[in-house]
Amino acid sequence: MRLHNRIIPEALRKDLSIEFQEVCEFYFGRIGRWLCLFFSMLVFVGALVIYWVLMANFLYNTGEFIYVSCAASVDAQNQGYNVTSALCFPRRPCNNSTVTSAWTLWWHPRDSVPFYLIILVLPLLNFRSATFFTKFNNLGIVSVAYLILLVTVKAAKWGVQMRFFWFKGDDFFIAEFNQAFPVMCGTLMLAYFLHNFIINLMRNNDATKSVRDLSIGYLLVCLTYLYVGMIFYVTFPIAKNCIAQNFLDNLPISDVWGMIGRLLMLFQLITVYPLLAFIIRVQLFQELFKKVYPSFFHVLALNILLVVLGSLMAKFYPNIGSIIRYSGAICGLVFIFIFPFLIHLIDLQRKGKRTVLTTIFHVFLILLGLANLIGQFLV
């Protein structure tokens, strides 16, 4: 609900439901509200770009699997494939003479497939409500369960492949410290913004069960990421620096297990993408027009802009890990370090409780967030 500036502090004391944009507007004026909206949109647009790159990747590899199966022309790197096979990413280009130039021209991972997705996804973005997708996306648990099963099977075949003591030429050495750690910091910052997505989806949820449901959800997501990421990394049978940002890219095209995983993930992302686009529509149009659905043409124009942006990024910069950490570090600097700390200092100043030590400490934390952002460009 929208609250007038003069009653926001009272609302905060009573723990009423207000948006962070309202708080920023109270402390920083109208520009604070617009900055809050801009960086919030930037997070979601970054997520949409990542999803588009992933969808294009899954669609491309699914098409490659079908072509290879039908044409019986397996790439040289996939010949003699067995369940223990893994590839170093990026893959070597296919040199098989049976692969026609027409196929590579019309089914290219950057030049064509990302734009084919527009035909598939754009019509799904123009629904007035996201209710259908919130229910449909429940099937996503199937793809998550399958990925866990896939990693478990691969790990059982590969075995543990890691060492903490370095030997010359050892591909399985794992260092306890890596100077590229800012990459992880930038990635983790993006997770902070999940609440933006959750709030919009759970507005009509039973408030008495929200804490329980969210706690279970966060726990399951954490365990899933830890299990899949750690198990795959520990058991990967070739050099660790060969692991792709999307680990399914390390499986050969002819790997049936990998193909099923890509197909399930493509299905899940196609249901999640409209949800994210819906959140952007709600926040942006509510602010600009005071309506969630001002008209079909407004919604269509916004959706065209989003899918074209995703397609161009998939063509020119399909690096999901880099997109995650850059957007996370930029928006994290604003939402985790700058806005909350400045609001806290201003509030202490108004109460006459701000000290020099408190100011120095919070400024140090802000500089720490700035250093993390700078670090993304140095690794």
Short mmCIF file of C-alpha atoms in Angstrom, two decimals, residues 204-376:
data_model
loop_
_atom_site.label_atom_id
_atom_site.label_comp_id
_atom_site.label_asym_id
_atom_site.label_seq_id
_atom_site.Cartn_x
_atom_site.Cartn_y
_atom_site.Cartn_z
CA ASN A 204 -2.08 -13.47 -1.54
CA ASN A 205 -0.40 -16.21 0.48
CA ASP A 206 -1.52 -17.09 4.01
CA ALA A 207 0.66 -14.72 6.04
CA THR A 208 0.76 -17.10 9.00
CA LYS A 209 2.53 -19.71 6.86
CA SER A 210 4.80 -17.44 4.83
CA VAL A 211 7.78 -17.64 7.20
CA ARG A 212 7.55 -21.42 7.34
CA ASP A 213 7.16 -21.82 3.58
CA LEU A 214 9.99 -19.41 2.74
CA SER A 215 12.33 -21.00 5.28
CA ILE A 216 11.73 -24.44 3.81
CA GLY A 217 12.14 -23.06 0.29
CA TYR A 218 15.44 -21.31 1.06
CA LEU A 219 16.76 -24.43 2.80
CA LEU A 220 15.89 -26.71 -0.12
CA VAL A 221 17.40 -24.31 -2.67
CA CYS A 222 20.59 -24.01 -0.61
CA LEU A 223 20.94 -27.78 -0.29
CA THR A 224 20.27 -28.27 -4.01
CA TYR A 225 22.93 -25.79 -5.09
CA LEU A 226 25.46 -27.17 -2.61
CA TYR A 227 24.86 -30.75 -3.64
CA VAL A 228 24.88 -30.25 -7.42
CA GLY A 229 27.76 -27.74 -7.44
CA MET A 230 30.06 -29.48 -5.00
CA ILE A 231 29.49 -33.04 -6.18
CA PHE A 232 30.00 -32.13 -9.84
CA TYR A 233 33.14 -30.11 -9.07
CA VAL A 234 34.70 -32.74 -6.81
CA THR A 235 34.12 -35.63 -9.22
CA PHE A 236 34.68 -33.92 -12.59
CA PRO A 237 37.11 -36.30 -14.36
CA ILE A 238 39.27 -33.78 -16.25
CA ALA A 239 40.90 -30.42 -15.43
CA LYS A 240 38.73 -28.28 -13.14
CA ASN A 241 39.25 -25.20 -15.31
CA CYS A 242 37.37 -27.04 -18.05
CA ILE A 243 34.08 -26.79 -16.11
CA ALA A 244 31.61 -24.58 -17.97
CA GLN A 245 29.41 -21.91 -16.40
CA ASN A 246 26.54 -24.19 -17.38
CA PHE A 247 27.77 -27.63 -16.31
CA LEU A 248 25.54 -29.42 -18.83
CA ASP A 249 27.86 -28.02 -21.52
CA ASN A 250 30.51 -30.40 -20.21
CA LEU A 251 28.44 -33.39 -21.33
CA PRO A 252 28.71 -34.56 -24.96
CA ILE A 253 25.91 -33.76 -27.38
CA SER A 254 25.22 -37.49 -27.76
CA ASP A 255 24.76 -37.96 -24.01
CA VAL A 256 21.12 -39.00 -23.60
CA TRP A 257 21.15 -38.17 -19.89
CA GLY A 258 22.38 -34.67 -20.67
CA MET A 259 19.83 -34.20 -23.43
CA ILE A 260 16.94 -35.04 -21.09
CA GLY A 261 18.34 -32.62 -18.51
CA ARG A 262 18.58 -29.81 -21.08
CA LEU A 263 15.05 -30.46 -22.29
CA LEU A 264 13.63 -30.38 -18.76
CA MET A 265 15.54 -27.20 -17.92
CA LEU A 266 14.33 -25.56 -21.14
CA PHE A 267 10.77 -26.41 -20.18
CA GLN A 268 11.22 -25.00 -16.67
CA LEU A 269 12.88 -21.77 -17.82
CA ILE A 270 10.13 -21.15 -20.36
CA THR A 271 7.65 -21.16 -17.46
CA VAL A 272 9.85 -19.03 -15.17
CA TYR A 273 10.76 -16.37 -17.75
CA PRO A 274 7.19 -15.02 -18.06
CA LEU A 275 7.03 -14.73 -14.27
CA LEU A 276 10.10 -12.50 -14.17
CA ALA A 277 8.79 -10.44 -17.07
CA PHE A 278 5.49 -10.11 -15.20
CA ILE A 279 7.29 -8.76 -12.11
CA ILE A 280 9.06 -6.15 -14.24
CA ARG A 281 5.75 -5.18 -15.83
CA VAL A 282 4.03 -4.83 -12.45
CA GLN A 283 6.73 -2.69 -10.86
CA LEU A 284 7.40 -0.49 -13.89
CA PHE A 285 3.86 0.13 -15.09
CA GLN A 286 2.50 0.57 -11.58
CA GLU A 287 5.03 3.34 -11.09
CA LEU A 288 4.54 4.98 -14.50
CA PHE A 289 0.82 4.49 -15.18
CA LYS A 290 -0.61 3.38 -11.81
CA LYS A 291 -1.87 0.32 -13.69
CA VAL A 292 -0.39 -3.16 -13.97
CA TYR A 293 -1.83 -3.59 -17.48
CA PRO A 294 -2.27 -0.15 -19.08
CA SER A 295 -2.92 -1.65 -22.52
CA PHE A 296 -1.94 -4.56 -24.72
CA PHE A 297 0.38 -2.37 -26.78
CA HIS A 298 2.24 -1.10 -23.72
CA VAL A 299 2.78 -4.66 -22.54
CA LEU A 300 3.76 -5.86 -26.01
CA ALA A 301 6.29 -3.05 -26.46
CA LEU A 302 7.92 -3.82 -23.11
CA ASN A 303 8.06 -7.55 -23.85
CA ILE A 304 9.56 -6.99 -27.30
CA LEU A 305 12.25 -4.82 -25.71
CA LEU A 306 13.04 -7.56 -23.16
CA VAL A 307 13.27 -10.45 -25.64
CA VAL A 308 15.33 -8.45 -28.14
CA LEU A 309 17.75 -7.48 -25.38
CA GLY A 310 18.02 -11.13 -24.32
CA SER A 311 18.62 -12.25 -27.90
CA LEU A 312 21.34 -9.67 -28.48
CA MET A 313 23.12 -10.62 -25.27
CA ALA A 314 22.89 -14.31 -26.20
CA LYS A 315 24.50 -13.44 -29.52
CA PHE A 316 27.27 -11.08 -28.41
CA TYR A 317 27.93 -11.90 -24.72
CA PRO A 318 26.51 -15.30 -23.66
CA ASN A 319 28.51 -15.48 -20.42
CA ILE A 320 25.95 -16.17 -17.70
CA GLY A 321 28.46 -16.19 -14.85
CA SER A 322 29.80 -12.76 -15.76
CA ILE A 323 26.33 -11.30 -16.21
CA ILE A 324 25.32 -12.61 -12.78
CA ARG A 325 28.32 -11.21 -10.96
CA TYR A 326 28.33 -7.81 -12.69
CA SER A 327 24.63 -7.16 -12.13
CA GLY A 328 24.85 -8.58 -8.60
CA ALA A 329 27.82 -6.41 -7.65
CA ILE A 330 26.32 -3.22 -9.12
CA CYS A 331 22.88 -3.60 -7.58
CA GLY A 332 24.31 -5.10 -4.40
CA LEU A 333 26.41 -1.98 -3.89
CA VAL A 334 23.25 0.12 -3.97
CA PHE A 335 20.79 -2.12 -2.09
CA ILE A 336 23.09 -3.88 0.38
CA PHE A 337 25.69 -1.23 1.17
CA ILE A 338 24.67 2.32 0.17
CA PHE A 339 20.93 2.72 0.75
CA PRO A 340 20.55 0.75 4.02
CA PHE A 341 23.66 2.26 5.64
CA LEU A 342 22.86 5.81 4.60
CA ILE A 343 19.28 5.42 5.82
CA HIS A 344 20.58 4.10 9.14
CA LEU A 345 23.03 7.00 9.51
CA ILE A 346 20.39 9.59 8.62
CA ASP A 347 18.01 8.04 11.14
CA LEU A 348 20.69 8.10 13.84
CA GLN A 349 21.46 11.73 12.99
CA ARG A 350 17.79 12.72 13.39
CA LYS A 351 17.71 11.00 16.76
CA GLY A 352 20.99 12.61 17.81
CA LYS A 353 22.70 9.26 18.26
CA ARG A 354 25.18 9.27 15.36
CA THR A 355 28.82 9.18 16.45
CA VAL A 356 32.09 9.56 14.56
CA LEU A 357 32.94 5.90 15.15
CA THR A 358 29.56 4.78 13.79
CA THR A 359 30.00 6.95 10.71
CA ILE A 360 33.51 5.65 10.03
CA PHE A 361 32.37 2.05 10.42
CA HIS A 362 29.45 2.39 7.98
CA VAL A 363 31.52 4.35 5.46
CA PHE A 364 34.07 1.53 5.63
CA LEU A 365 31.33 -0.99 4.82
CA ILE A 366 30.19 1.10 1.84
CA LEU A 367 33.77 1.25 0.57
CA LEU A 368 33.92 -2.53 1.00
CA GLY A 369 30.94 -2.88 -1.35
CA LEU A 370 32.60 -0.50 -3.81
CA ALA A 371 35.80 -2.56 -3.67
CA ASN A 372 33.79 -5.67 -4.45
CA LEU A 373 32.35 -3.99 -7.54
CA ILE A 374 35.80 -2.86 -8.71
CA GLY A 375 37.11 -6.36 -8.05
CA GLN A 376 34.69 -7.81 -10.62
#
